[in-house]
Amino acid sequence: MRHRLNRALSPSSGVLACGLLLAALEIRADPTAVALPAGVEAVWDVRAAFRETTPTRERICINGLWQWQPAAATAQQVPAGSWGYYQVPGSWPGISDYLQQDCQTLYAHPDWKDTKLGEVTAAWYRRTFGLPANWAGRRITLGLEYLDSYSVVFVDGARVGEIRFPGGQLDLTSACGPGSGAATSVPRVPGLGPIHTLSLLVVAMPLKGVMLSYTDSASAREVKGAVARRGLCGDVWLVSTPRGPRIGDVRVETSVRKRECAVRASITGLAPAGCYRMKARILVRGRVIKQFTSEPFYGRGVEGRLLSAALSSAAGGGEGARRAGEEVLQLPGSSGRQSARAAAGMDQNRLTSAAMTVTLARASRASGETRVDGEVELPRDEVARQQRPAAFTFSTRWAPSRLWDLDTPQNTYELEVSLMDSAGRVLDTAWTERFGFREFWIDGRDFYLNGTRIFLSAVPLDNAEVSAAAATYAAARESLERLKSFGINYVYTHNYACEPGSQLGFAEILRAADDVGMLVGFSQPHFSHYDWSGPDADQANGYARHAAYYTRAAGNHPSVVMYAMSHNATGYDEDMNPDMIDGIHDARDTWALRNVKLALRAEAIVRSLDPGRIVYHHASGNLGSMHAINFYPNFVPIQELSDWFEHWATRGVKPVFTCEYGAPFTWDWTMYRGWYHGQREFGSAVVPWELCNAEWNAQFVGDRAYQLSEAEKTDLRWEARQFQAGRRWHRWDYPVPVGSTRFDDQYPVFARYLTDNWRAFRTWGVSAISPWEHEHFWKLRDGVDRRRVELKVDWAQLQRPGFSPDYLDQRYQRMDLAFDRTDWVATAAAEALVRNNRPLLAYLAGKPGSFTSKDHNFLAGETFQKEIIVINNSRRTVRCDCRWSLDLPRALTGRKRITVATGTQARIPLRIELPATVSPGAFTLRATVRFSTGETQTDTFTIHVLSPGSEGRPPARRAGQARTASCLNSRRVRSASVGKCSGDTRRHDVLRLGTSRAPAAGASAVNVAVFDPFGQTTELLNRLGVKTRRVEAGGDLSTNDIFIIGKNALTLDGAAPDLRRVRDGLRVIVFEQSSEVLEKRLGFRVEEYGLRRVFPRVANYPALTGLAGENLRDWRGEATLLPPRLKYTTRPRYGPTVEWCGIPVTRAWRCGNRGNVASVLIEKPPGGDFLPVLDGGFSLQYSPLLEYREGRGLVVFCQMDVTGRTESDPAAERLVRNLVRYVADWKP
């Protein structure tokens, strides 16, 4: 039962309330402390505090406004004066950054008010307390939660003991029990015992002076140990429990599959020969709905197992050493013997983790005599193990109808567990545990919750790192509800380690997650912070003790379903390779394997502490339960990302989780890619970042990218000055930092990626995805009041669990963490995320068997196929009314009603016949899906109809487009690759130019010769009705007016045609050639990058007749100039590497050529008589259709993927037909 005494007072109890208030005033009066401002109170009366009671125990929360002052870490005596005040719990003020913010006022004493608080490493806390009279005869402890990081405890000025990070309990019975003297002059308060003064010296110390950090990259780097959040960062309790047998932690393990509820409880203080039972009662709103009792058990059977075995093993006696009677041990320096488990259950502060010599004896129950067998050495790890209470498990069959789930978080129960003796007398009743009956598990590559498949959409949760204000129940609940509003159903705590200062307390946050219905991954300590070299390191290096604390913190919260650990420390170069994401491949090097061994040792410890939850390693690749990746592919083409998980969906054997995801990432709009002068570093690097918003955006939006925003102009001017001065800089040093929400031109690009990739990921069934940079997708509206806000504080009610901020000043400006919901404006990226990340998703997809395809160019009279895909990741079965239409002059329509179970998807194939009479143009296919939930979703897809054989009208010149073309684009011409080859002086075997006769007047009068060893181009030309004559490399071209070089006809060293007649009028079309030939034989700079869109550069160019800009994107089928996978080598620390202009450069993997319009791109030459007809890619600096004139002749390089496609596209064929006609009709 939980209650607050002060809230239970009736209006008629005013006299009593007044007495309590006067007593509180007397207790807090202290002339040695600074005077508090009017209205601010330090209330220390425990009778007004939150308390939790059971029939045998009680605990009282003593949070509130405590006295406080800076201290020396070596201080030995409690100071007599100079006290200020600060709240408990709360991190000491003075350390703030972009994330961590202060929100609690420190009332400083004049003696130290000028102290630099950010440099304080130790501080004193002080308050008074009195114990309730009914606590007499009980064991009294002080409990500190989330201690950062070490505390010496004093009662009435006398040192009692220590508590260490991350928290624990200290026995105060002898210091404040009956007969103890009070060290304060405050008079006795009715109902309380003597008033005591509790003083804590808290020292903020790191685990190590120098630690390994994996926060900025997957490569470890040494950093100085520091404690960012210092002090009492969690609740403080006074606790009374029975002195005899008592229950420790209680864990409820529920199984939907087994229809079972098991209770696992740790127990201490059992008499070895005593007989006991455990009893569990399950309640809903105070009403018992289920109760069950364990079978009888003996104390020795529960508590003696581990130590008895250890002693027997140490004595060499094995199991036989225990047959005659009970083992007892004598501690060094003790005067008597006691049972093995009674000794092991002594106060942790009295036993060390050192090896211990014990006296092994055997007591005969028959004679009562004890025979000493001798002394044995108990190893240090066994001593450490025995300091933990033993666990006892009992269970019952139970399958309640009220399951805790994301849509039914209100379905929780209360559990009361009691320990009884053989007569049925209750010896102890543990704290009431709230739990939800639910089960979360992995089956193959899928997650299941309560029997149905669930796909996770995850983001990190930062509340415990931001501030006490963000870590309150109300703030955490608001954050989680905001996240849930755009489809997030899983959060992982963003402390990538559990070291001193890494976070504030999680108690209120986890309670909020339970109530909201949000799944949680809870961080565990990072193995890299511990020494694993000793033979007993797993138990003696501190990892097990720290992990035990965090598993206890997860406790019975139904929201916590997984533990995350080993953050960023076990990944490898190939963990994003689309062909190795399957749970089968593992391409680790020696360094990664070493870390894996340590990570798995740490995992085994966590699993032993809590076997009911999934454990995974953040950014580990294929390790343990899943393949988890930090997925940062830069500007990998959208189509390839949509196809990235096809291999996993086909062959994968375990879940995949893109635990960090940025495609693109805000930093990708710069030129920095993680290496500078051979050094590997990411976001915190001091390098020439080189902002390139326009250049990166150009491949998606064309010339419009160069309409620069004022934010980009400001940064470019600033950046130019840094380059001129030879400086390097942080990404946040820009006047408008990299990643700022002021770069509006990034949002449409984000939206394109999110829309296409999220739909594909969800359709492939990717287990867990993460819109990791969601913080950039919402912007604060203009005029938001960002000034400091003073919060109302009920100072009389601070003795309760949780944080209590009193002001908000600097805020971490993120949609889920700050300001009102109405203060945030959704950008195009946010709208795309909301549309495609909600539990229900309906959209128009590609054709059956190729749902990511984007075929849109069709001929009149042709039949095409699409699908409506409906995905249900809600927790209920839904009914759907699906309608679709194509807005032809005579509209085509259809309708179908379907039912989609939770965790499944449905696909409705559409087969649409275009009338032969339909005019060329754009038409909209529209789908509308109405769900039984009341939600309606609409999607559209534009098709483009071309008439067969019709030339159509020339494309209109775009507004602002130049009538003449330039070889170079506006502003700077940069390559997407690292490095340049402008200094390349190698000799290139270019096509020789010669003399020829003038071309014929018309296309029908020309002769076309083709050099096409592989025949793919000839086949295409024949299909298009172009008659050709086949020639070999040394063939005679004197009678030909047009010469066509077929796809891949040229080789690096092989014979090539003689083109000396170009200068005299020979016209040549060079179709797709390899990058090797283009670079090393013809002298171009090239890039292998699959463009799915190019832009016309020359208005009214004849070869583009009948082709609008929209026809030059997303062609049908796949291009075949490049293999579907990248050919590369790997370099340690650099990953996949290719050679570009003789320079080794890093590259992301390639994932197919679906939809390519150009694969091997010629960079616009900086000199010569070249005319780029089409351009695309980074900075629009590549031209896949390039015209070169020499004398009276012409050479057109067509690197558009028109030849050998797996499926023909009308636009590709139209382009080829136009090119042949253009070259035939061309005159100098």
PDB file of C-alpha atoms in Angstrom, residues 850-1041:
ATOM      1  CA  SER A 850       9.207  -5.926 -57.868  1.00  0.00           C
ATOM      2  CA  PHE A 851       7.348  -3.706 -55.437  1.00  0.00           C
ATOM      3  CA  THR A 852      10.164  -1.120 -55.185  1.00  0.00           C
ATOM      4  CA  SER A 853      10.135  -0.489 -58.939  1.00  0.00           C
ATOM      5  CA  LYS A 854       8.900   2.899 -60.133  1.00  0.00           C
ATOM      6  CA  ASP A 855       7.981   2.187 -63.746  1.00  0.00           C
ATOM      7  CA  HIS A 856       6.087   5.186 -65.044  1.00  0.00           C
ATOM      8  CA  ASN A 857       6.854   5.542 -68.757  1.00  0.00           C
ATOM      9  CA  PHE A 858       4.285   3.635 -70.802  1.00  0.00           C
ATOM     10  CA  LEU A 859       3.011   3.557 -74.357  1.00  0.00           C
ATOM     11  CA  ALA A 860      -0.587   4.080 -75.329  1.00  0.00           C
ATOM     12  CA  GLY A 861      -2.300   0.713 -75.519  1.00  0.00           C
ATOM     13  CA  GLU A 862       0.134  -0.872 -73.082  1.00  0.00           C
ATOM     14  CA  THR A 863      -0.848  -2.798 -69.947  1.00  0.00           C
ATOM     15  CA  PHE A 864       0.995  -2.069 -66.726  1.00  0.00           C
ATOM     16  CA  GLN A 865       0.839  -3.396 -63.170  1.00  0.00           C
ATOM     17  CA  LYS A 866       1.029  -1.864 -59.697  1.00  0.00           C
ATOM     18  CA  GLU A 867       0.118  -2.962 -56.179  1.00  0.00           C
ATOM     19  CA  ILE A 868      -1.669  -1.448 -53.249  1.00  0.00           C
ATOM     20  CA  ILE A 869       0.216  -2.578 -50.162  1.00  0.00           C
ATOM     21  CA  VAL A 870      -1.413  -2.356 -46.741  1.00  0.00           C
ATOM     22  CA  ILE A 871       0.719  -2.921 -43.635  1.00  0.00           C
ATOM     23  CA  ASN A 872      -0.752  -3.384 -40.174  1.00  0.00           C
ATOM     24  CA  ASN A 873       1.677  -2.792 -37.331  1.00  0.00           C
ATOM     25  CA  SER A 874      -1.047  -1.756 -34.956  1.00  0.00           C
ATOM     26  CA  ARG A 875      -2.040  -4.129 -32.223  1.00  0.00           C
ATOM     27  CA  ARG A 876      -5.500  -4.870 -33.628  1.00  0.00           C
ATOM     28  CA  THR A 877      -6.846  -6.540 -36.739  1.00  0.00           C
ATOM     29  CA  VAL A 878      -8.190  -3.907 -39.126  1.00  0.00           C
ATOM     30  CA  ARG A 879     -10.669  -3.902 -41.961  1.00  0.00           C
ATOM     31  CA  CYS A 880      -9.849  -1.849 -45.028  1.00  0.00           C
ATOM     32  CA  ASP A 881     -11.963  -0.396 -47.812  1.00  0.00           C
ATOM     33  CA  CYS A 882      -9.547   0.095 -50.720  1.00  0.00           C
ATOM     34  CA  ARG A 883     -10.451   2.135 -53.800  1.00  0.00           C
ATOM     35  CA  TRP A 884      -8.329   3.202 -56.733  1.00  0.00           C
ATOM     36  CA  SER A 885      -8.690   5.205 -59.929  1.00  0.00           C
ATOM     37  CA  LEU A 886      -6.649   6.397 -62.901  1.00  0.00           C
ATOM     38  CA  ASP A 887      -7.672   9.826 -64.161  1.00  0.00           C
ATOM     39  CA  LEU A 888      -7.763   9.100 -67.868  1.00  0.00           C
ATOM     40  CA  PRO A 889     -10.328  10.979 -69.941  1.00  0.00           C
ATOM     41  CA  ARG A 890     -12.495   7.985 -69.170  1.00  0.00           C
ATOM     42  CA  ALA A 891     -11.450   7.141 -65.626  1.00  0.00           C
ATOM     43  CA  LEU A 892     -10.547   3.597 -64.652  1.00  0.00           C
ATOM     44  CA  THR A 893     -11.665   2.618 -61.136  1.00  0.00           C
ATOM     45  CA  GLY A 894     -11.670  -0.334 -58.770  1.00  0.00           C
ATOM     46  CA  ARG A 895     -12.496  -1.336 -55.209  1.00  0.00           C
ATOM     47  CA  LYS A 896     -11.751  -4.141 -52.791  1.00  0.00           C
ATOM     48  CA  ARG A 897     -12.428  -4.780 -49.108  1.00  0.00           C
ATOM     49  CA  ILE A 898      -9.817  -6.676 -47.113  1.00  0.00           C
ATOM     50  CA  THR A 899      -8.964  -7.625 -43.525  1.00  0.00           C
ATOM     51  CA  VAL A 900      -5.394  -7.358 -42.290  1.00  0.00           C
ATOM     52  CA  ALA A 901      -4.288  -9.026 -39.056  1.00  0.00           C
ATOM     53  CA  THR A 902      -1.798  -7.348 -36.769  1.00  0.00           C
ATOM     54  CA  GLY A 903       1.806  -7.871 -37.799  1.00  0.00           C
ATOM     55  CA  THR A 904       0.894  -8.761 -41.389  1.00  0.00           C
ATOM     56  CA  GLN A 905       0.461  -7.065 -44.746  1.00  0.00           C
ATOM     57  CA  ALA A 906      -1.868  -7.438 -47.701  1.00  0.00           C
ATOM     58  CA  ARG A 907      -1.182  -6.723 -51.359  1.00  0.00           C
ATOM     59  CA  ILE A 908      -3.809  -5.896 -53.952  1.00  0.00           C
ATOM     60  CA  PRO A 909      -2.455  -6.327 -57.509  1.00  0.00           C
ATOM     61  CA  LEU A 910      -3.627  -3.787 -60.058  1.00  0.00           C
ATOM     62  CA  ARG A 911      -3.549  -4.579 -63.782  1.00  0.00           C
ATOM     63  CA  ILE A 912      -4.368  -1.545 -65.879  1.00  0.00           C
ATOM     64  CA  GLU A 913      -4.815  -1.470 -69.651  1.00  0.00           C
ATOM     65  CA  LEU A 914      -4.174   1.901 -71.261  1.00  0.00           C
ATOM     66  CA  PRO A 915      -6.416   2.675 -74.216  1.00  0.00           C
ATOM     67  CA  ALA A 916      -4.613   2.752 -77.562  1.00  0.00           C
ATOM     68  CA  THR A 917      -6.182   6.141 -78.178  1.00  0.00           C
ATOM     69  CA  VAL A 918      -4.981   7.839 -75.029  1.00  0.00           C
ATOM     70  CA  SER A 919      -3.022  10.997 -75.739  1.00  0.00           C
ATOM     71  CA  PRO A 920       0.535  11.424 -74.472  1.00  0.00           C
ATOM     72  CA  GLY A 921       0.728  13.086 -71.087  1.00  0.00           C
ATOM     73  CA  ALA A 922       0.798  12.618 -67.344  1.00  0.00           C
ATOM     74  CA  PHE A 923      -1.991  10.802 -65.506  1.00  0.00           C
ATOM     75  CA  THR A 924      -2.518  10.195 -61.803  1.00  0.00           C
ATOM     76  CA  LEU A 925      -3.181   6.805 -60.269  1.00  0.00           C
ATOM     77  CA  ARG A 926      -4.845   7.343 -56.906  1.00  0.00           C
ATOM     78  CA  ALA A 927      -5.519   4.907 -54.064  1.00  0.00           C
ATOM     79  CA  THR A 928      -7.624   5.602 -50.988  1.00  0.00           C
ATOM     80  CA  VAL A 929      -7.737   3.193 -48.057  1.00  0.00           C
ATOM     81  CA  ARG A 930     -10.245   3.676 -45.246  1.00  0.00           C
ATOM     82  CA  PHE A 931      -9.441   1.702 -42.103  1.00  0.00           C
ATOM     83  CA  SER A 932     -11.933   0.456 -39.550  1.00  0.00           C
ATOM     84  CA  THR A 933     -10.073   2.614 -37.008  1.00  0.00           C
ATOM     85  CA  GLY A 934     -11.430   5.714 -38.719  1.00  0.00           C
ATOM     86  CA  GLU A 935      -8.102   6.580 -40.334  1.00  0.00           C
ATOM     87  CA  THR A 936      -7.934   7.235 -44.081  1.00  0.00           C
ATOM     88  CA  GLN A 937      -4.772   7.219 -46.183  1.00  0.00           C
ATOM     89  CA  THR A 938      -4.394   8.360 -49.772  1.00  0.00           C
ATOM     90  CA  ASP A 939      -1.491   7.856 -52.133  1.00  0.00           C
ATOM     91  CA  THR A 940      -0.873   8.892 -55.708  1.00  0.00           C
ATOM     92  CA  PHE A 941       1.472   7.816 -58.481  1.00  0.00           C
ATOM     93  CA  THR A 942       1.993   9.652 -61.766  1.00  0.00           C
ATOM     94  CA  ILE A 943       2.398   7.723 -64.999  1.00  0.00           C
ATOM     95  CA  HIS A 944       3.651   9.233 -68.243  1.00  0.00           C
ATOM     96  CA  VAL A 945       2.225   8.047 -71.540  1.00  0.00           C
ATOM     97  CA  LEU A 946       4.281   8.278 -74.726  1.00  0.00           C
ATOM     98  CA  SER A 947       2.724   7.528 -78.086  1.00  0.00           C
ATOM     99  CA  PRO A 948       4.421   4.807 -80.157  1.00  0.00           C
ATOM    100  CA  GLY A 949       6.611   6.246 -82.899  1.00  0.00           C
ATOM    101  CA  SER A 950       5.366   9.775 -82.354  1.00  0.00           C
ATOM    102  CA  GLU A 951       8.004  12.391 -81.957  1.00  0.00           C
ATOM    103  CA  GLY A 952       5.812  14.572 -79.797  1.00  0.00           C
ATOM    104  CA  ARG A 953       6.530  18.205 -79.137  1.00  0.00           C
ATOM    105  CA  PRO A 954       9.957  19.401 -78.053  1.00  0.00           C
ATOM    106  CA  PRO A 955      10.201  19.984 -74.309  1.00  0.00           C
ATOM    107  CA  ALA A 956       9.523  23.559 -73.314  1.00  0.00           C
ATOM    108  CA  ARG A 957      12.416  25.593 -72.001  1.00  0.00           C
ATOM    109  CA  ARG A 958      12.294  25.818 -68.219  1.00  0.00           C
ATOM    110  CA  ALA A 959      12.031  29.232 -66.655  1.00  0.00           C
ATOM    111  CA  GLY A 960      15.444  30.690 -66.073  1.00  0.00           C
ATOM    112  CA  GLN A 961      17.212  27.979 -68.055  1.00  0.00           C
ATOM    113  CA  ALA A 962      20.044  29.117 -70.250  1.00  0.00           C
ATOM    114  CA  ARG A 963      19.600  28.659 -74.003  1.00  0.00           C
ATOM    115  CA  THR A 964      23.229  27.739 -74.349  1.00  0.00           C
ATOM    116  CA  ALA A 965      25.060  25.206 -72.282  1.00  0.00           C
ATOM    117  CA  SER A 966      28.166  25.534 -70.213  1.00  0.00           C
ATOM    118  CA  CYS A 967      30.598  22.747 -69.551  1.00  0.00           C
ATOM    119  CA  LEU A 968      30.648  23.712 -65.906  1.00  0.00           C
ATOM    120  CA  ASN A 969      27.765  24.307 -63.573  1.00  0.00           C
ATOM    121  CA  SER A 970      27.284  27.434 -61.499  1.00  0.00           C
ATOM    122  CA  ARG A 971      29.418  27.944 -58.401  1.00  0.00           C
ATOM    123  CA  ARG A 972      32.004  25.341 -57.605  1.00  0.00           C
ATOM    124  CA  VAL A 973      32.441  22.081 -59.462  1.00  0.00           C
ATOM    125  CA  ARG A 974      33.263  19.392 -56.950  1.00  0.00           C
ATOM    126  CA  SER A 975      33.482  15.680 -57.126  1.00  0.00           C
ATOM    127  CA  ALA A 976      31.558  13.442 -54.785  1.00  0.00           C
ATOM    128  CA  SER A 977      34.788  11.521 -54.330  1.00  0.00           C
ATOM    129  CA  VAL A 978      37.691  12.303 -52.076  1.00  0.00           C
ATOM    130  CA  GLY A 979      40.623  13.660 -54.072  1.00  0.00           C
ATOM    131  CA  LYS A 980      41.154  14.951 -57.608  1.00  0.00           C
ATOM    132  CA  CYS A 981      43.040  13.695 -60.632  1.00  0.00           C
ATOM    133  CA  SER A 982      43.556  17.032 -62.334  1.00  0.00           C
ATOM    134  CA  GLY A 983      47.287  16.503 -62.261  1.00  0.00           C
ATOM    135  CA  ASP A 984      47.160  13.236 -64.123  1.00  0.00           C
ATOM    136  CA  THR A 985      49.795  13.300 -66.877  1.00  0.00           C
ATOM    137  CA  ARG A 986      49.375   9.755 -68.160  1.00  0.00           C
ATOM    138  CA  ARG A 987      49.182   9.299 -71.916  1.00  0.00           C
ATOM    139  CA  HIS A 988      45.682   8.431 -73.090  1.00  0.00           C
ATOM    140  CA  ASP A 989      44.933   6.522 -76.282  1.00  0.00           C
ATOM    141  CA  VAL A 990      42.084   8.774 -77.422  1.00  0.00           C
ATOM    142  CA  LEU A 991      40.029   8.053 -80.537  1.00  0.00           C
ATOM    143  CA  ARG A 992      41.993   9.451 -83.456  1.00  0.00           C
ATOM    144  CA  LEU A 993      40.201  12.068 -85.484  1.00  0.00           C
ATOM    145  CA  GLY A 994      40.620  12.230 -89.276  1.00  0.00           C
ATOM    146  CA  THR A 995      38.972  13.455 -92.490  1.00  0.00           C
ATOM    147  CA  SER A 996      35.724  12.356 -94.115  1.00  0.00           C
ATOM    148  CA  ARG A 997      33.232  13.425 -96.702  1.00  0.00           C
ATOM    149  CA  ALA A 998      30.204  15.513 -95.759  1.00  0.00           C
ATOM    150  CA  PRO A 999      27.134  13.747 -94.405  1.00  0.00           C
ATOM    151  CA  ALA A1000      24.118  12.989 -96.487  1.00  0.00           C
ATOM    152  CA  ALA A1001      21.269  15.463 -96.464  1.00  0.00           C
ATOM    153  CA  GLY A1002      18.782  13.212 -94.702  1.00  0.00           C
ATOM    154  CA  ALA A1003      18.630  10.201 -92.453  1.00  0.00           C
ATOM    155  CA  SER A1004      17.401   7.946 -95.235  1.00  0.00           C
ATOM    156  CA  ALA A1005      20.500   8.682 -97.270  1.00  0.00           C
ATOM    157  CA  VAL A1006      23.108   7.801 -94.680  1.00  0.00           C
ATOM    158  CA  ASN A1007      25.008   4.595 -94.140  1.00  0.00           C
ATOM    159  CA  VAL A1008      25.373   3.388 -90.547  1.00  0.00           C
ATOM    160  CA  ALA A1009      28.283   1.206 -89.489  1.00  0.00           C
ATOM    161  CA  VAL A1010      28.409  -0.438 -86.083  1.00  0.00           C
ATOM    162  CA  PHE A1011      31.378  -1.681 -84.082  1.00  0.00           C
ATOM    163  CA  ASP A1012      29.634  -3.850 -81.511  1.00  0.00           C
ATOM    164  CA  PRO A1013      31.492  -7.002 -80.473  1.00  0.00           C
ATOM    165  CA  PHE A1014      28.845  -7.992 -77.912  1.00  0.00           C
ATOM    166  CA  GLY A1015      25.881  -7.230 -80.159  1.00  0.00           C
ATOM    167  CA  GLN A1016      23.625  -5.621 -77.556  1.00  0.00           C
ATOM    168  CA  THR A1017      23.542  -2.249 -79.283  1.00  0.00           C
ATOM    169  CA  THR A1018      22.976  -3.830 -82.693  1.00  0.00           C
ATOM    170  CA  GLU A1019      20.031  -5.744 -81.312  1.00  0.00           C
ATOM    171  CA  LEU A1020      18.554  -2.533 -79.921  1.00  0.00           C
ATOM    172  CA  LEU A1021      19.037  -0.654 -83.175  1.00  0.00           C
ATOM    173  CA  ASN A1022      17.486  -3.446 -85.219  1.00  0.00           C
ATOM    174  CA  ARG A1023      14.511  -3.496 -82.911  1.00  0.00           C
ATOM    175  CA  LEU A1024      14.095   0.231 -83.472  1.00  0.00           C
ATOM    176  CA  GLY A1025      14.265  -0.196 -87.247  1.00  0.00           C
ATOM    177  CA  VAL A1026      17.750   1.205 -87.758  1.00  0.00           C
ATOM    178  CA  LYS A1027      19.647  -0.666 -90.465  1.00  0.00           C
ATOM    179  CA  THR A1028      23.328  -1.076 -89.753  1.00  0.00           C
ATOM    180  CA  ARG A1029      26.482  -2.607 -91.192  1.00  0.00           C
ATOM    181  CA  ARG A1030      28.745  -4.491 -88.838  1.00  0.00           C
ATOM    182  CA  VAL A1031      32.432  -3.587 -88.936  1.00  0.00           C
ATOM    183  CA  GLU A1032      35.477  -4.684 -86.990  1.00  0.00           C
ATOM    184  CA  ALA A1033      37.979  -2.464 -85.209  1.00  0.00           C
ATOM    185  CA  GLY A1034      40.083  -1.960 -88.325  1.00  0.00           C
ATOM    186  CA  GLY A1035      37.151  -1.873 -90.716  1.00  0.00           C
ATOM    187  CA  ASP A1036      36.793   0.586 -93.590  1.00  0.00           C
ATOM    188  CA  LEU A1037      34.564   3.549 -92.676  1.00  0.00           C
ATOM    189  CA  SER A1038      35.114   5.523 -95.847  1.00  0.00           C
ATOM    190  CA  THR A1039      31.622   4.775 -97.178  1.00  0.00           C
ATOM    191  CA  ASN A1040      29.813   5.447 -93.919  1.00  0.00           C
ATOM    192  CA  ASP A1041      28.323   8.702 -92.702  1.00  0.00           C
TER     193      ASP A1041
END
